XYZ file of C-alpha atoms in Angstrom:
557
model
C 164.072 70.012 160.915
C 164.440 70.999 157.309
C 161.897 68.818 154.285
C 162.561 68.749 150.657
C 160.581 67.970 147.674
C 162.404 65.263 145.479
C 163.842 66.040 141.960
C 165.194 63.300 139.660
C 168.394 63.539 137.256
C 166.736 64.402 134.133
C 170.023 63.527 132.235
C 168.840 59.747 132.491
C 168.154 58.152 129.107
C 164.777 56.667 128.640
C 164.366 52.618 128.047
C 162.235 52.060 125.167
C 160.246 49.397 124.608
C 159.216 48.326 128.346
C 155.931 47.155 130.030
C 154.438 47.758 133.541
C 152.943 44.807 134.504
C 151.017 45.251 137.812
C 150.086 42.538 140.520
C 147.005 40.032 140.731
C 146.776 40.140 136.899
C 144.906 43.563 136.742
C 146.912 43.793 133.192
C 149.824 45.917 131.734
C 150.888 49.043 129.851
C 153.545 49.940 127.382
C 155.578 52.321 129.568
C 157.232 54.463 126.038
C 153.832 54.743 123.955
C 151.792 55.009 126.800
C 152.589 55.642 130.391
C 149.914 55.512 133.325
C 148.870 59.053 134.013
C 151.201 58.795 137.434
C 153.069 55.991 137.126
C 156.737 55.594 134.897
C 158.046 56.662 131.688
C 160.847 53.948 132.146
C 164.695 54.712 132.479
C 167.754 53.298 133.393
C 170.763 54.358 134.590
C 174.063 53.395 135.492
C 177.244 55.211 137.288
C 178.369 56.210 133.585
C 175.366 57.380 132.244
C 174.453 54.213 130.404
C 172.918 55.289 126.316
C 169.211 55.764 124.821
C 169.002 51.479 124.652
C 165.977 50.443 121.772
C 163.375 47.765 121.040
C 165.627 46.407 118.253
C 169.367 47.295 120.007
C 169.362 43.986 121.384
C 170.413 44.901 124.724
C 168.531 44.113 128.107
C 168.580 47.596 130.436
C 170.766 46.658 133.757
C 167.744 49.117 135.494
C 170.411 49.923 138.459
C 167.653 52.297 139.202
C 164.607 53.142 137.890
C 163.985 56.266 138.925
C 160.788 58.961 139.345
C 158.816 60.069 136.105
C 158.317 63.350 138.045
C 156.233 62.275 140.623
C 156.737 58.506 141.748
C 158.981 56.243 142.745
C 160.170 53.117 141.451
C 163.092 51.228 142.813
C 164.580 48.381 144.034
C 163.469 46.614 147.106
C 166.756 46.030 147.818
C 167.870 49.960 147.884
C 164.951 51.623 149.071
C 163.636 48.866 152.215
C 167.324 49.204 154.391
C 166.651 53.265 154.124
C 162.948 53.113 155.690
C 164.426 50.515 158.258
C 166.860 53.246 158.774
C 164.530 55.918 159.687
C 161.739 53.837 161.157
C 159.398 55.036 158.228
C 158.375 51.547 156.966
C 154.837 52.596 157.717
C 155.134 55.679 155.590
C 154.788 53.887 152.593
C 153.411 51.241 150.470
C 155.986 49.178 148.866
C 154.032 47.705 145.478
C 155.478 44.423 143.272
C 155.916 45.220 140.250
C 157.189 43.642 136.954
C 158.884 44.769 134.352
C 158.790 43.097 130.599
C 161.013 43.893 127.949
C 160.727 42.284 124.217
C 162.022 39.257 125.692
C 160.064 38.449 128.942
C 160.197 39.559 132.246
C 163.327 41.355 133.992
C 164.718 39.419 136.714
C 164.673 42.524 139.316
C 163.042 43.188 142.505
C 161.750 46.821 141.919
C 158.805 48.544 143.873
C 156.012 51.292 143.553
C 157.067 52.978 146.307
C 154.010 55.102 147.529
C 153.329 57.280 150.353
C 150.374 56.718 152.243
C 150.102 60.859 153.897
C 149.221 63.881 152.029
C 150.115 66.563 154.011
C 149.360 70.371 153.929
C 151.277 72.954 153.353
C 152.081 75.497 156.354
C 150.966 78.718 154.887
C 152.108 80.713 157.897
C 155.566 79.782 157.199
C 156.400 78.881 153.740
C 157.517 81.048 151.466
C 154.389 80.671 148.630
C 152.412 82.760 146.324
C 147.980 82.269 146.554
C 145.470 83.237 144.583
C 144.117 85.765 147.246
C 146.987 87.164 149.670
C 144.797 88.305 151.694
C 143.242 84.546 151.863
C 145.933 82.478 151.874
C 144.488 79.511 153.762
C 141.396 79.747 152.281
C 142.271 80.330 148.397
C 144.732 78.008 146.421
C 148.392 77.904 146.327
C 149.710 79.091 142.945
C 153.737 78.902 143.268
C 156.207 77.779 146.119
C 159.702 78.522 147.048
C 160.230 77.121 150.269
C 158.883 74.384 152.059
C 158.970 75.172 155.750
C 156.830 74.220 158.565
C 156.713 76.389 161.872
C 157.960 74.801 165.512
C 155.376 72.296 166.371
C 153.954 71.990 163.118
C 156.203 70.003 161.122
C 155.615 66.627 159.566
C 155.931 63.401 161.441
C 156.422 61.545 158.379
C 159.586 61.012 156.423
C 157.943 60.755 153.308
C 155.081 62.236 151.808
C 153.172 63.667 149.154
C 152.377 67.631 149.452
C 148.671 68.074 149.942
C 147.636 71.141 147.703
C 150.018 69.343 144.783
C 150.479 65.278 145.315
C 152.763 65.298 142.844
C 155.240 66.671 144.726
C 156.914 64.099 146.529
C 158.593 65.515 150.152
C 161.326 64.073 152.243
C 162.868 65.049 155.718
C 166.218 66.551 154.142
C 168.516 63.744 156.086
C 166.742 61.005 154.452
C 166.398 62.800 150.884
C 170.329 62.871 151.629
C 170.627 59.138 151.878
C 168.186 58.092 149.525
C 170.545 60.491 146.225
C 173.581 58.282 147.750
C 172.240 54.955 147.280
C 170.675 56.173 144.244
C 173.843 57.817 143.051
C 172.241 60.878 142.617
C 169.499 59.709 140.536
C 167.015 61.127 143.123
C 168.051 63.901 145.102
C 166.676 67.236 147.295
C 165.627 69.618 145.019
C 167.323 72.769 146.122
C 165.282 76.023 147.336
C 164.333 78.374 145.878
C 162.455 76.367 143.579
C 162.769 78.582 140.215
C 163.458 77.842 137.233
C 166.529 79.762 137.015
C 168.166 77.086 139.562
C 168.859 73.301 139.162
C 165.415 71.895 138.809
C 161.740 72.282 137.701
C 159.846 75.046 138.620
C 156.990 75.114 141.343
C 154.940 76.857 139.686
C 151.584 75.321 139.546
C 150.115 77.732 137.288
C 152.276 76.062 134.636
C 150.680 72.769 132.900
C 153.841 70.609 132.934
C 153.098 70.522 136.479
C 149.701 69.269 136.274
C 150.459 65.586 134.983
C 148.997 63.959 136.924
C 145.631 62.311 135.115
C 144.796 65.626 135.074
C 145.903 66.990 132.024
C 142.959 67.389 130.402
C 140.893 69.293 133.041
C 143.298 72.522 132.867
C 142.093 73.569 129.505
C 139.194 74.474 131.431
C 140.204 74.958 134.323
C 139.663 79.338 133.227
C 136.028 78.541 132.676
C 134.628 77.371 135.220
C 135.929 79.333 138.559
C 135.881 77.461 141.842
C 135.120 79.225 145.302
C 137.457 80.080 148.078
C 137.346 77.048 150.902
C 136.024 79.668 153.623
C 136.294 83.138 154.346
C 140.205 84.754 155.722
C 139.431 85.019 159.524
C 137.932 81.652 159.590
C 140.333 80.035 157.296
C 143.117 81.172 159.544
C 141.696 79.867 163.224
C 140.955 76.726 161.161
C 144.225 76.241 160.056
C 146.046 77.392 163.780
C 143.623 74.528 165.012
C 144.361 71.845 162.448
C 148.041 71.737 163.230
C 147.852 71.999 167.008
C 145.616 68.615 166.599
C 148.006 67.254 164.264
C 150.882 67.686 167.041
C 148.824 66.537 169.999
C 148.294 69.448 171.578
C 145.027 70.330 170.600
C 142.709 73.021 172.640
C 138.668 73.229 173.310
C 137.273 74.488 170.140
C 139.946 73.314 168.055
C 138.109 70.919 166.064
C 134.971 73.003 165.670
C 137.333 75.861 164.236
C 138.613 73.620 161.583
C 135.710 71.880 161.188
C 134.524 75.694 159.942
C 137.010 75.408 156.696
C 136.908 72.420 154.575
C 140.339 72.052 153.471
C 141.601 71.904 157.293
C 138.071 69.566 157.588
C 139.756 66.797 155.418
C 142.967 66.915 156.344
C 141.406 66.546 160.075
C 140.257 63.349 158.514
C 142.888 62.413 156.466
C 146.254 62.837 158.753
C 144.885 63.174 162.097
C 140.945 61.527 162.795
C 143.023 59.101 160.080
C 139.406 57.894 159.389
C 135.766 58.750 158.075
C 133.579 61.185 160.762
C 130.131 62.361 160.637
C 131.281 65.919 161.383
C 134.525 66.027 159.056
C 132.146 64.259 156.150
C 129.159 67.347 156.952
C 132.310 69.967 156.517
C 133.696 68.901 153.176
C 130.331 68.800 151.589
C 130.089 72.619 151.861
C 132.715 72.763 149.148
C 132.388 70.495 145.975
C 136.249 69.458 145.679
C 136.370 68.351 149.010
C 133.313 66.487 149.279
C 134.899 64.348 145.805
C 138.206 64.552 147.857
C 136.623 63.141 150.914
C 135.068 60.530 148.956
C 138.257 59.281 147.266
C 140.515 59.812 150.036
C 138.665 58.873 153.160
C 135.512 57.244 152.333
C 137.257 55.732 149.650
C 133.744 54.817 147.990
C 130.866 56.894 146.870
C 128.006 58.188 148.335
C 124.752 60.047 147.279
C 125.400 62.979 149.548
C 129.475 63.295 148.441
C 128.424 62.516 144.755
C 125.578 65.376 144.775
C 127.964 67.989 146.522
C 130.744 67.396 144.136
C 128.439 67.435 141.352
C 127.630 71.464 142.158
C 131.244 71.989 139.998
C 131.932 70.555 136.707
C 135.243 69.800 137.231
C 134.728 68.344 140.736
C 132.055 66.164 138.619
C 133.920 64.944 136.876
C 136.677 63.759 139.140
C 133.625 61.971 141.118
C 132.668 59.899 137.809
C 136.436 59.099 136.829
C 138.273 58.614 139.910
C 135.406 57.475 142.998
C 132.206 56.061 140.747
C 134.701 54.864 138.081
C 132.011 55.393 135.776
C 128.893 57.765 134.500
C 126.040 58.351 136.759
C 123.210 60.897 136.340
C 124.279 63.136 139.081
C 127.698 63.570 137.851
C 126.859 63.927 134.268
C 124.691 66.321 135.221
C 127.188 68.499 137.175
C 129.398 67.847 134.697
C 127.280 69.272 131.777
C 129.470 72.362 130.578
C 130.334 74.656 127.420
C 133.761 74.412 128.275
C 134.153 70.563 129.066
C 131.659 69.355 126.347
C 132.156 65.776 125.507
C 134.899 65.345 128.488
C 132.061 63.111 130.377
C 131.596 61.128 127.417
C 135.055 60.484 126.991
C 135.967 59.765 130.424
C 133.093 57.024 131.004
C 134.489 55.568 127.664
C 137.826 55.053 129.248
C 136.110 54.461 132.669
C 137.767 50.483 132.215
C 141.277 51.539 132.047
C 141.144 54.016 134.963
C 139.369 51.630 136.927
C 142.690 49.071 136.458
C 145.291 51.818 137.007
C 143.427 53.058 140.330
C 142.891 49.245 141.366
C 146.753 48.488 140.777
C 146.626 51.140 143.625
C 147.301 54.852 142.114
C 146.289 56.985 144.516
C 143.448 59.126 143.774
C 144.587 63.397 143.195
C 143.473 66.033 145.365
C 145.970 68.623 143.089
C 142.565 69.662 141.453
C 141.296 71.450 144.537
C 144.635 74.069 144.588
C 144.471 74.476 141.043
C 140.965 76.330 141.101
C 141.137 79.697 139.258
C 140.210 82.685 140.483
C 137.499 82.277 143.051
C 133.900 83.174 142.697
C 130.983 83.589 144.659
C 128.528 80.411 144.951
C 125.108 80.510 145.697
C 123.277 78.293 147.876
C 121.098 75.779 146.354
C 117.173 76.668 147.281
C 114.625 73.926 148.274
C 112.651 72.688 145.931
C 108.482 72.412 147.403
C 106.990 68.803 146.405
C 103.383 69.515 145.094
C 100.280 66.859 146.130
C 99.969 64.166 143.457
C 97.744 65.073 141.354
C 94.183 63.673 141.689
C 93.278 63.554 137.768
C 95.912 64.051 134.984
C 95.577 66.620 132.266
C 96.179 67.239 128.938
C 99.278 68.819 128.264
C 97.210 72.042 126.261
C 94.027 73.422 127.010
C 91.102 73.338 124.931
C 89.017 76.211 124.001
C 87.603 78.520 126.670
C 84.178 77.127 127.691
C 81.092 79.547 128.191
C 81.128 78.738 132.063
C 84.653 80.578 132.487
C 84.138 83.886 133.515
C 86.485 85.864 131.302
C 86.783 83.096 128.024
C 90.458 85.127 127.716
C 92.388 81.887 125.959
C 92.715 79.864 122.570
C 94.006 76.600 122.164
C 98.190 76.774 120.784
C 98.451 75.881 117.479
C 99.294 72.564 116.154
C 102.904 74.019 114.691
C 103.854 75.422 118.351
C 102.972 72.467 120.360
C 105.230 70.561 117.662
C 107.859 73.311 119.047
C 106.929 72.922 122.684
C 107.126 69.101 122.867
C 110.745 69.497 121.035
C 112.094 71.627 123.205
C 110.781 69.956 126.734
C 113.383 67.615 125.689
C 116.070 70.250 125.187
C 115.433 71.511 128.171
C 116.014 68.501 130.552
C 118.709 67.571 127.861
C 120.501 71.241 129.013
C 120.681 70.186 132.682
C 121.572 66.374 132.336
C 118.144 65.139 132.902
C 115.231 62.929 131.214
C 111.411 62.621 131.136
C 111.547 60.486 134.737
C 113.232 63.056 136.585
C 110.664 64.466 139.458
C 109.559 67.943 138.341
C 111.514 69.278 141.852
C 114.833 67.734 140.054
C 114.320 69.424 137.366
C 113.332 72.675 139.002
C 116.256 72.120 141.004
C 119.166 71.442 138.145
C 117.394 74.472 136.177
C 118.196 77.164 139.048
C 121.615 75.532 139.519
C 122.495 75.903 135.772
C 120.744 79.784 135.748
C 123.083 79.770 138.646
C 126.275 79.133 137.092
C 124.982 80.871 133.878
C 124.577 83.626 135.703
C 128.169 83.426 137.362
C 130.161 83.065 133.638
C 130.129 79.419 133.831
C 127.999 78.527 131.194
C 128.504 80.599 127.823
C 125.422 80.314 125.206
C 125.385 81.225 121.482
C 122.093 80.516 120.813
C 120.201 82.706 122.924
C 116.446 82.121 121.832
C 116.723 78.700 121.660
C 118.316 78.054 125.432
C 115.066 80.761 126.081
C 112.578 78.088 124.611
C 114.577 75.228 125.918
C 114.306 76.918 129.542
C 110.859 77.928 129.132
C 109.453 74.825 128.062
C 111.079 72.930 130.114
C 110.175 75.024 133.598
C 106.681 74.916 131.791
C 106.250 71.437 131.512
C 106.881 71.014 135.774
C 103.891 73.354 136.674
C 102.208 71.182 134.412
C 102.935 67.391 135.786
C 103.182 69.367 138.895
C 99.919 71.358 139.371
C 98.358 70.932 136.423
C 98.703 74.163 134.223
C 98.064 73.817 130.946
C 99.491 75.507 127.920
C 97.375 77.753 126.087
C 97.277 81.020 123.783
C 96.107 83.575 126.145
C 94.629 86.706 124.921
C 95.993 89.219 127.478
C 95.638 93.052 126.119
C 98.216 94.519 128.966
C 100.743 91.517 128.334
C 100.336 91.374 124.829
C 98.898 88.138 124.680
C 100.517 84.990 123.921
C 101.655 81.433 125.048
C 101.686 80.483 128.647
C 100.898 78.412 131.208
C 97.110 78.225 132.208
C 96.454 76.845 136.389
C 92.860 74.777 136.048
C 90.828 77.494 137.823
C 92.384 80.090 134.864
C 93.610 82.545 137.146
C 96.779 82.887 136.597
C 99.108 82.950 133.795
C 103.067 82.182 133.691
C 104.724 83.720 130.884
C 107.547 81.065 131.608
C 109.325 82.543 128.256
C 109.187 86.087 129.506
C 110.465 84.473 132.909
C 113.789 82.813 131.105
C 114.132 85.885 128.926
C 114.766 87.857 132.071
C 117.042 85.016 133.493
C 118.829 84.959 130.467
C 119.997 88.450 129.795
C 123.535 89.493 129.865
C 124.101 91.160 133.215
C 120.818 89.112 134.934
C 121.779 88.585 138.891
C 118.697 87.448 140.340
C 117.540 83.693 139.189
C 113.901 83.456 139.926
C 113.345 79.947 138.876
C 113.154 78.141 142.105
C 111.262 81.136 143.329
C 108.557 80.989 140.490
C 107.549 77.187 141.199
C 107.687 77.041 144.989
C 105.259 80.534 145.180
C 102.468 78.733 143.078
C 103.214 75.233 144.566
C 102.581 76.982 147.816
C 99.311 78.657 146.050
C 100.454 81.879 145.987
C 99.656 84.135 143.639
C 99.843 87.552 141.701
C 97.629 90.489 142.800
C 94.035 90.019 140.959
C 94.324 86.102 140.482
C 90.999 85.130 140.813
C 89.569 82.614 138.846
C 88.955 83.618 135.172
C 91.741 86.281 135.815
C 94.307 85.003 133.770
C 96.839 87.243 136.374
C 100.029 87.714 134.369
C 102.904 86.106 136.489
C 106.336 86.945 134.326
C-alpha cells in the first residue's frame, strides 16, 4: 500500500481581491494582502486555465476549485464529501464552512477547510530520508525526504493525513490521491517520488525556508542560534520507535509502551495516534524534551499547564511556541525562556499580535509540531539543579553593612561607597531583567533562571557584547539572593590575599562571596562548569570555606 504527499498545479492563477470569512463570526482576512499563516492564498481554476481575474476586472471567479496554498485544502463540499464516502475516511477529517467574499458580497459556493485530524510519523526504518545524525535517525530530526514508505505492519490506517515531523505536508493513500486529481482535474495531484527539485514538484527539503510556512516563518532566522537536543539517545530511540508502531497496529508486546515511553517523540505520538488521549505517563515523557512538552500541550492537552509551560520554556524557541500557539499570550515563564540574543523583541511582537493568532487558531488551524524536526544541530542539555529554600528570615537587614564594630574579632570591612551602591542597586535590576524576572520573584527563581541562562550561555546560546556589564548584572543580581535569602550584606572588605574589595558579608562575618569574581569565572569564553546553583545551595545549607569562622571573612570566589 503505496502513500503520497499532495502537490497542487502551480500554473493556477491567483484571485485577487478575496476574503476568508470564517464561522461563528470569529472575523475575516484579505486572502491577496494577507493570507492566514496556513490557510489560502486564493485561486481559481477552470478546465482552460481561466486568467489572473482583478479587484477592478469586474468579473466574479467561477472557483471550480479552490485549491491548496501548499499545505491545505479548500474545496467544495460537493467534490471532496462523495470521495471520503468512497473510502470510508469521513472520520479522517474535519470538513470546516467557510465563506468566501469578493468586492461584491459573498460567493454563492459550498467550499470547505478540509483538515486532517492525524499527524502521523514518519517510518525511519523504511523511508528513504536524510537526518541530522545518521547514526540517530529516530532520535535527531529529519532534514530531507525522498520517499515516503512505511514497512509491512506499519503503515497508516488513515487515508489522509498530515506528516508528523513536517504538518505541512499533506499525505494520501496513492488510490485516493488518484481520485481526488480526477475530480479536481488535476488541480491536486500525487506528487511524484523522488521528491527533488529536478522533478515535477517542490522539493522536500526542509532545510530550505519556503518549506517552513507555516506561522513559522519567523522562528528560522534563528533557528542556527539556539541548538535543540536530540529526543533520546540511538539505541533507545530505536526500541522506542520498533514499539510505537507495533502499538499503533495492535500488536503491541510487554514492554512496549515503557520502551517508547523512553523517547519523547514516540511518547507523543503514543498519545496522539494511538492512547488518542492525555496520560500521566505519556505527559511525564514529553516533558523531558522542551518541544514536546509545548507539542503535548497544543496537541493533546490542548490547554496549558504549569508543568508543560515550564518544560517548554527550557528552549527559546519552544517558548515561544507555548506563548503564541497554547497560552495565546505572554506569561512570565515563557518570556522568560524566551529571553534570547538571537530572538530579541520576537516575544514582544508575538504577544502584540497574540489577538489575531488567537482568531486564526479558534477558526480551528491546527497548532504545528514542524518546529520540533527543524531543530539544528543538536546539543547537549544540562539538567536543571534544585534550588534549596532558606528559613525566613527572623529580622530583615539592611542591604550594606555598616562599619566594623569593635566587638568583631577581625574589624576586616568598610562600608561601599555611596557611588557603588548607586551601581549595585542599578544593576540588581539588570540582572533579574537578563533572565525575565522582577523584584517579587523568590530568590530560588532567580537562582534558578540565573544557572539556566549560565547554562545556555555556556552552550553558545546566549552571545554577549558587553562583557563587564552582564559580569555586574550577574553578580549583583546572585548577590542580592544571599542577601533576602540569608542575610549577607554588601560591604568593602579589606582582604590582603584576595585583594580586597566588594562582596557579600554573612551576619556572623565569616565568610565572604566575591559574587563578581564568581560570574567572572562563569563568564569566560571557554567556561564549562556553572557554579551558580552550587554557590547558593552550599551556604543555604551552611556550608562553608575552610577557616570560616566568625570574624574570618573566608574568601568564597
Amino acid at each position: 500500500m503505496k502513500f503520497v504527499p499532495l502537490q497542487q498545479a502551480m500554473a493556477l492563477p491567483v484571485v485577487a481581491g478575496l476574503t476568508l470569512e470564517f464561522p461563528s463570526g470569529r472575523g475575516s482576512l484579505d486572502l491577496h494582502r494577507q493570507p492566514p499563516p496556513t490557510l489560502l492564498q486564493a485561486r481559481d481554476w477552470t478546465p482552460k486555465g481561466g486568467k489572473k481575474l482583478r479587484k477592478d476586472s469586474g468579473v466574479r471567479p467561477s472557483a471550480l476549485v479552490l485549491a491548496v496554498f501548499r499545505s491545505e485544502l479548500a474545496l467544495r463540499r460537493t467534490l471532496i464529501e462523495p470521495l471520503l464516502q468512497k473510502y470510508g475516511a469521513t472520520g479522517d477529517v474535519d470538513l470546516v464552512p467557510i465563506v468566501l467574499n469578493d468586492e461584491l458580497g459573498p460567493l454563492e459556493c459550498d467550499f470547505v477547510w478540509v483538515n486532517p485530524k492525524q499527524r502521523l510519523p514518519l517510518d525511519r526504518d523504511a523511508a528513504l530520508a536524510e537526518y541530522e545524525n545518521p547514526q540517530n535517525r529516530h532520535g535527531s530530526r529529519c532534514v530531507r525526504v525522498q520517499e515516503l514508505l512505511w514497512g509491512p505492519g506499519r503503515e497508516p490506517r488513515a487515508v489522509l493525513f498530515r506528516l508528523g515531523e513536517h504538518p505541512d505536508v499533506v499525505v494520501a493513500r496513492e488510490d485516493f490521491a488518484l481520485d481526488l486529481a480526477k475530480v479536481t482535474m488535476q488541480g491536486l495531484a500525487p506528487h511524484p517520488a523522488p521528491y527533488r527539485s529536478d522533478t515535477k514538484g517542490a522539493d522536500m527539503d526542509f532545510r530550505k525556508g519556503y518549506q517552513m510556512h507555516l506561522g513559522m516563518n519567523d522562528f528560522y532566522p534563528y533557528a542556527d542560534a539556539v541548538a535543540m537536543p536530540e529526543t533520546a539517545p540511538a539505541e533507545v530511540s530505536s526500541r522506542a520507535a520498533a514499539g510505537y508502531f507495533r502499538l499503533y497496529a495492535g500488536a503491541g508486546e510487554p514492554g512496549d509502551r515503557e520502551a517508547v515511553l523512553a523517547c519523547p517523540h514516540y511518547a507523543h505520538y503514543l498519545a496522539a495516534a494511538v492512547d488518542c488521549d492525555a496520560n500521566d505517563d505519556t505527559g511525564a515523557a514529553t516533558l523531558r524534551h522542551p518541544m514536546y512538552a509545548f507539542l503535548y500541550a497544543s496537541q493533546v492537552d490542548h490547554s496549558p499547564r504549569d508543568d508543560t509551560r515550564l518544560a517548554a520554556a527550557q528552549h527559546p524557541l519552544s517558548a515561544l511556541a507555548y506563548a503564541r500557539y497554547v497560552d495565546g499570550g505572554p506569561h512570565p515563564v515563557t518570556e522568560r525562556g524566551a529571553n534570547h540574543p538571537a530572538i530579541e523583541g520576537s516575544y514582544a511582537q508575538d504577544m502584540l499580535a497574540a489577538a489575531k493568532w488567537a482568531t486564526w487558531r479558534a477558526a480551528g488551524e491546527p497548532v504545528l509540531d514542524m518546529m520540533a524536526a527543524y531543530a539544528p544541530a543538536p546539543v547537549a542539555a544540562r539538567p536543571v539543579p534544585t534550588i534549596a529554600v532558606a528559613p525566613t528570615l527572623a529580622v530583615e537587614v539592611p542591604r550594606y553593612a555598616d562599619d566594623a564594630t569593635a566587638a568583631d574579632a577581625k574589624p576586616g570591612h568598610a562600608p561601599v561607597a555611596a557611588e557603588v551602591r548607586s551601581d549595585i542597586d542599578e544593576f540588581i535590576g539588570k540582572g533579574l531583567e537578563l533572565v525575565g524576572l522582577d523584584a517579587n520573584a523568590t530568590p530560588q527563581a532567580v537562582v534558578a533562571a540565573l544557572h539556566t541562562w549560565v547554562d545556555q550561555l555556556q552552550l553558545g546560546q546566549h552571545k554577549i557584547t558587553k562583557k563587564q556589564q552582564v559580569q555586574m548584572a550577574l553578580g549583583c543580581a546572585l548577590g542580592e539572593q544571599l542577601h533576602r535569602a540569608l542575610g549577607y550584606q554588601w560591604a568593602q572588605v579589606a582582604d590582603k590575599q584576595q585583594g580586597g574589595g566588594v562582596a557579600l558579608v554573612d551576619p556572623q562575618r565569616a565568610v565572604a562571596v566575591y559574587v563578581f569574581v564568581i560570574a567572572e569565572r562563569m563568564l569566560a569564553a571557554k567556561a564549562k562548569h556553572n557554579g551558580i546553583a552550587l554557590t547558593y545551595n552550599m551556604l543555604v545549607a551552611g556550608t562553608l570555606p575552610p577557616g570560616a569562622k566568625p570574624g574570618a571573612y573566608a574568601a568564597l570566589t
